[in-house]
Every structure is written in structure tokens, then in C-alpha cells.
PDB file of C-alpha atoms in Angstrom:
ATOM      1  CA  MET X   1       0.000   0.000   0.000  1.00 93.00           C
ATOM      2  CA  LYS X   2       1.218   3.467  -0.822  1.00 95.00           C
ATOM      3  CA  ILE X   3      -0.232   6.574   0.836  1.00 95.00           C
ATOM      4  CA  ARG X   4       0.833   9.953  -0.490  1.00 97.00           C
ATOM      5  CA  ILE X   5      -0.064  12.771   1.888  1.00 96.00           C
ATOM      6  CA  VAL X   6      -0.810  15.861  -0.170  1.00 97.00           C
ATOM      7  CA  SER X   7      -2.130  17.941   2.731  1.00 95.00           C
ATOM      8  CA  GLY X   8      -2.642  17.266   6.411  1.00 91.00           C
ATOM      9  CA  GLU X   9      -0.883  15.015   8.884  1.00 86.00           C
ATOM     10  CA  VAL X  10      -1.083  11.229   9.105  1.00 85.00           C
ATOM     11  CA  ASN X  11       1.014   9.119  11.489  1.00 84.00           C
ATOM     12  CA  LYS X  12       3.149  12.171  12.324  1.00 89.00           C
ATOM     13  CA  LYS X  13       3.990  12.765   8.650  1.00 92.00           C
ATOM     14  CA  THR X  14       2.884  16.022   7.022  1.00 90.00           C
ATOM     15  CA  GLY X  15       2.107  16.626   3.362  1.00 94.00           C
ATOM     16  CA  PRO X  16       3.795  19.352   1.294  1.00 93.00           C
ATOM     17  CA  VAL X  17       0.690  21.569   0.982  1.00 92.00           C
ATOM     18  CA  ARG X  18       0.644  23.765   4.106  1.00 85.00           C
ATOM     19  CA  ASP X  19      -0.408  27.191   5.316  1.00 80.00           C
ATOM     20  CA  ILE X  20      -3.754  27.209   3.566  1.00 81.00           C
ATOM     21  CA  VAL X  21      -6.867  28.885   4.919  1.00 78.00           C
ATOM     22  CA  VAL X  22      -8.644  25.692   5.978  1.00 83.00           C
ATOM     23  CA  ASP X  23      -7.306  22.569   7.669  1.00 85.00           C
ATOM     24  CA  ILE X  24      -7.865  19.740   5.193  1.00 92.00           C
ATOM     25  CA  GLU X  25      -6.555  16.235   4.844  1.00 94.00           C
ATOM     26  CA  TYR X  26      -5.895  15.134   1.264  1.00 96.00           C
ATOM     27  CA  LEU X  27      -4.574  11.607   0.723  1.00 98.00           C
ATOM     28  CA  ASP X  28      -3.757   9.744  -2.488  1.00 98.00           C
ATOM     29  CA  VAL X  29      -4.023   6.045  -1.600  1.00 98.00           C
ATOM     30  CA  ALA X  30      -2.956   3.089  -3.783  1.00 98.00           C
ATOM     31  CA  MET X  31      -3.836  -0.393  -2.526  1.00 98.00           C
ATOM     32  CA  GLU X  32      -2.808  -3.808  -3.806  1.00 97.00           C
ATOM     33  CA  THR X  33      -5.345  -6.566  -4.441  1.00 96.00           C
ATOM     34  CA  GLY X  34      -6.885  -7.924  -1.237  1.00 94.00           C
ATOM     35  CA  THR X  35      -5.443  -5.278   1.114  1.00 97.00           C
ATOM     36  CA  GLU X  36      -7.359  -3.149   3.618  1.00 96.00           C
ATOM     37  CA  PHE X  37      -7.029   0.466   4.745  1.00 96.00           C
ATOM     38  CA  GLU X  38      -8.469   2.002   7.909  1.00 95.00           C
ATOM     39  CA  HIS X  39      -8.426   5.695   8.775  1.00 94.00           C
ATOM     40  CA  ASP X  40     -10.206   7.906  11.320  1.00 92.00           C
ATOM     41  CA  ILE X  41     -11.877  11.086  10.107  1.00 92.00           C
ATOM     42  CA  LYS X  42     -11.650  13.918  12.638  1.00 89.00           C
ATOM     43  CA  LYS X  43     -14.854  14.667  14.538  1.00 91.00           C
ATOM     44  CA  GLY X  44     -16.657  17.581  12.911  1.00 91.00           C
ATOM     45  CA  ASN X  45     -15.073  16.941   9.508  1.00 92.00           C
ATOM     46  CA  ARG X  46     -16.777  15.770   6.345  1.00 93.00           C
ATOM     47  CA  ALA X  47     -15.018  13.333   4.046  1.00 96.00           C
ATOM     48  CA  PHE X  48     -15.307  11.762   0.639  1.00 97.00           C
ATOM     49  CA  ALA X  49     -13.360   9.291  -1.458  1.00 98.00           C
ATOM     50  CA  TYR X  50     -13.059   9.470  -5.233  1.00 98.00           C
ATOM     51  CA  VAL X  51     -12.025   6.264  -6.999  1.00 98.00           C
ATOM     52  CA  ILE X  52      -9.340   6.847  -9.635  1.00 98.00           C
ATOM     53  CA  GLU X  53      -8.528   3.253 -10.537  1.00 97.00           C
ATOM     54  CA  GLY X  54      -9.914  -0.207  -9.804  1.00 97.00           C
ATOM     55  CA  SER X  55     -12.682  -0.958  -7.346  1.00 96.00           C
ATOM     56  CA  GLY X  56     -13.229  -1.857  -3.726  1.00 97.00           C
ATOM     57  CA  TYR X  57     -15.473  -1.790  -0.689  1.00 97.00           C
ATOM     58  CA  PHE X  58     -15.825   1.449   1.246  1.00 96.00           C
ATOM     59  CA  ASP X  59     -17.723   0.049   4.233  1.00 91.00           C
ATOM     60  CA  SER X  60     -16.829  -2.515   6.890  1.00 87.00           C
ATOM     61  CA  GLU X  61     -19.643  -4.871   5.823  1.00 90.00           C
ATOM     62  CA  LYS X  62     -18.357  -4.979   2.216  1.00 90.00           C
ATOM     63  CA  LYS X  63     -21.902  -4.608   0.903  1.00 90.00           C
ATOM     64  CA  ARG X  64     -21.296  -2.657  -2.295  1.00 91.00           C
ATOM     65  CA  ASN X  65     -18.356  -2.692  -4.673  1.00 94.00           C
ATOM     66  CA  ILE X  66     -17.490   0.885  -5.747  1.00 96.00           C
ATOM     67  CA  GLY X  67     -15.643   1.373  -9.038  1.00 96.00           C
ATOM     68  CA  LYS X  68     -13.659   3.908 -11.019  1.00 96.00           C
ATOM     69  CA  GLU X  69     -14.951   7.490 -11.267  1.00 97.00           C
ATOM     70  CA  HIS X  70     -17.399   7.077  -8.374  1.00 98.00           C
ATOM     71  CA  LEU X  71     -17.595   9.161  -5.209  1.00 97.00           C
ATOM     72  CA  VAL X  72     -18.284   7.889  -1.688  1.00 97.00           C
ATOM     73  CA  ILE X  73     -19.401  10.363   0.995  1.00 95.00           C
ATOM     74  CA  PHE X  74     -18.700   9.442   4.619  1.00 93.00           C
ATOM     75  CA  LYS X  75     -20.455  10.533   7.816  1.00 86.00           C
ATOM     76  CA  ASP X  76     -19.036  13.014  10.319  1.00 82.00           C
ATOM     77  CA  GLY X  77     -16.228  11.475  12.355  1.00 77.00           C
ATOM     78  CA  ASP X  78     -16.383   8.111  10.572  1.00 81.00           C
ATOM     79  CA  ASN X  79     -13.795   5.402  10.896  1.00 90.00           C
ATOM     80  CA  VAL X  80     -13.208   4.719   7.205  1.00 93.00           C
ATOM     81  CA  LYS X  81     -12.635   1.065   6.287  1.00 94.00           C
ATOM     82  CA  ILE X  82     -11.705   0.355   2.684  1.00 96.00           C
ATOM     83  CA  ALA X  83     -10.858  -2.986   1.078  1.00 97.00           C
ATOM     84  CA  ALA X  84      -9.447  -3.560  -2.391  1.00 96.00           C
ATOM     85  CA  ASN X  85     -11.084  -6.522  -4.084  1.00 90.00           C
ATOM     86  CA  ASP X  86      -9.565  -8.437  -7.008  1.00 87.00           C
ATOM     87  CA  THR X  87      -8.015  -5.339  -8.596  1.00 89.00           C
ATOM     88  CA  VAL X  88      -5.550  -2.650  -7.603  1.00 94.00           C
ATOM     89  CA  LEU X  89      -7.464   0.241  -5.994  1.00 98.00           C
ATOM     90  CA  ARG X  90      -6.429   3.893  -6.082  1.00 98.00           C
ATOM     91  CA  PHE X  91      -8.523   6.687  -4.593  1.00 98.00           C
ATOM     92  CA  LEU X  92      -8.341  10.184  -3.168  1.00 98.00           C
ATOM     93  CA  LEU X  93      -9.541  10.574   0.423  1.00 98.00           C
ATOM     94  CA  ILE X  94     -10.313  14.196   1.236  1.00 97.00           C
ATOM     95  CA  SER X  95     -11.688  15.571   4.491  1.00 95.00           C
ATOM     96  CA  GLY X  96     -12.151  18.912   6.185  1.00 94.00           C
ATOM     97  CA  LYS X  97     -14.399  20.996   8.374  1.00 91.00           C
ATOM     98  CA  PRO X  98     -17.432  22.427   6.543  1.00 89.00           C
ATOM     99  CA  LEU X  99     -17.151  26.193   6.091  1.00 87.00           C
ATOM    100  CA  GLY X 100     -20.883  26.749   6.583  1.00 89.00           C
ATOM    101  CA  GLU X 101     -20.870  29.693   4.171  1.00 92.00           C
ATOM    102  CA  PRO X 102     -23.452  30.429   1.479  1.00 95.00           C
ATOM    103  CA  VAL X 103     -22.466  29.360  -2.037  1.00 93.00           C
ATOM    104  CA  ALA X 104     -23.222  31.163  -5.299  1.00 95.00           C
ATOM    105  CA  TRP X 105     -21.978  29.287  -8.344  1.00 92.00           C
ATOM    106  CA  ARG X 106     -22.049  30.024 -12.055  1.00 93.00           C
ATOM    107  CA  GLY X 107     -19.794  28.250 -14.533  1.00 92.00           C
ATOM    108  CA  PRO X 108     -16.194  28.076 -13.320  1.00 90.00           C
ATOM    109  CA  ILE X 109     -16.572  30.729 -10.600  1.00 93.00           C
ATOM    110  CA  VAL X 110     -17.805  30.154  -7.047  1.00 94.00           C
ATOM    111  CA  MET X 111     -18.435  33.031  -4.633  1.00 95.00           C
ATOM    112  CA  ASN X 112     -20.656  33.644  -1.584  1.00 96.00           C
ATOM    113  CA  THR X 113     -23.333  35.861  -3.162  1.00 97.00           C
ATOM    114  CA  HIS X 114     -24.783  36.577  -6.604  1.00 96.00           C
ATOM    115  CA  GLU X 115     -23.466  40.142  -6.292  1.00 97.00           C
ATOM    116  CA  GLU X 116     -19.925  38.812  -5.777  1.00 96.00           C
ATOM    117  CA  LEU X 117     -20.402  36.587  -8.822  1.00 96.00           C
ATOM    118  CA  GLN X 118     -21.350  39.596 -10.931  1.00 97.00           C
ATOM    119  CA  VAL X 119     -18.262  41.507  -9.770  1.00 96.00           C
ATOM    120  CA  ALA X 120     -16.084  38.464 -10.513  1.00 96.00           C
ATOM    121  CA  PHE X 121     -17.433  38.132 -14.059  1.00 96.00           C
ATOM    122  CA  ASP X 122     -17.008  41.885 -14.630  1.00 96.00           C
ATOM    123  CA  GLU X 123     -13.387  41.612 -13.449  1.00 95.00           C
ATOM    124  CA  TYR X 124     -12.863  38.596 -15.687  1.00 94.00           C
ATOM    125  CA  ARG X 125     -14.138  40.508 -18.722  1.00 95.00           C
ATOM    126  CA  ASN X 126     -11.920  43.503 -17.812  1.00 95.00           C
ATOM    127  CA  GLY X 127      -8.818  41.341 -17.295  1.00 92.00           C
ATOM    128  CA  THR X 128      -8.537  42.183 -13.577  1.00 92.00           C
ATOM    129  CA  PHE X 129      -9.916  38.946 -12.075  1.00 90.00           C
ATOM    130  CA  ILE X 130      -6.495  37.431 -11.357  1.00 85.00           C
ATOM    131  CA  LYS X 131      -4.845  39.667  -8.764  1.00 80.00           C
ATOM    132  CA  HIS X 132      -1.451  37.956  -8.428  1.00 75.00           C
ATOM    133  CA  LYS X 133       0.249  36.686 -11.552  1.00 70.00           C
ATOM    134  CA  ILE X 134       2.951  34.077 -11.225  1.00 67.00           C
TER     135      ILE X 134
END
């Protein structure tokens, strides 16, 4: 099994993405056939897994086989138990505390209000949307 920590801390190892506004855990997990993975989600956090390759079971009872390009949403503070079946399984496991903010979304832009969306699209049209160029 290979676990790449993108963000967050697991078993006293920290991922390279740090100093961001919210505390998230972002793991890229690759499992061999027949292996199992168990991980605690922090209380108060929401989590989901997105299957990139293969298939496996994302519950301790192994009731439903979840395959490539599917998303599994876990409950608050879950102990996640994942088992690879007869194929290699690779998935992203992402968790974090919900922001609880309103969401206004149109196309590729997400803001908190429709007014902010309008300003963002105006800035995009005027070429001033991106404030810091790399």
C-alpha cells in the first residue's frame, strides 16, 4: 500500500501543501489486491473518497463494490474502512471541516453571493480577475 499525503498530517507525517486557509486532509491512496485500509476522520469533519482506478469496498460490511470514477461520501467522524477486491485500488480521500458559508456558483466561478459573482465576471471581462500573476 502506498499513501501519499498531499495535505494534512497522518502518522506524524505532514504533506507538502501547508499554510492554507482551511485545515484539510488530502490523501492519495494506492492499494494492492486484497489489502485493507483504515483511517479515522476527525470529529466535525466531512469526508469523501473518489475512486481513480480499480474498485473496492468502502464500508466494513463490504456490501457494495465501488468502481472507477465514483464518489463515496462518509459521515461526520467516521472510521473509514476500505478494502481492495480483485483489482488494484487507487482513490483520493479528502476531508475537512465544513465552512458553513453560502455558495453562489455560475460556470467556473464560485463566490458567496450573486453580487460577488457579478463583480467576478465583470473583473474577468476587464482582465482584472487574477490579482497575483505568477
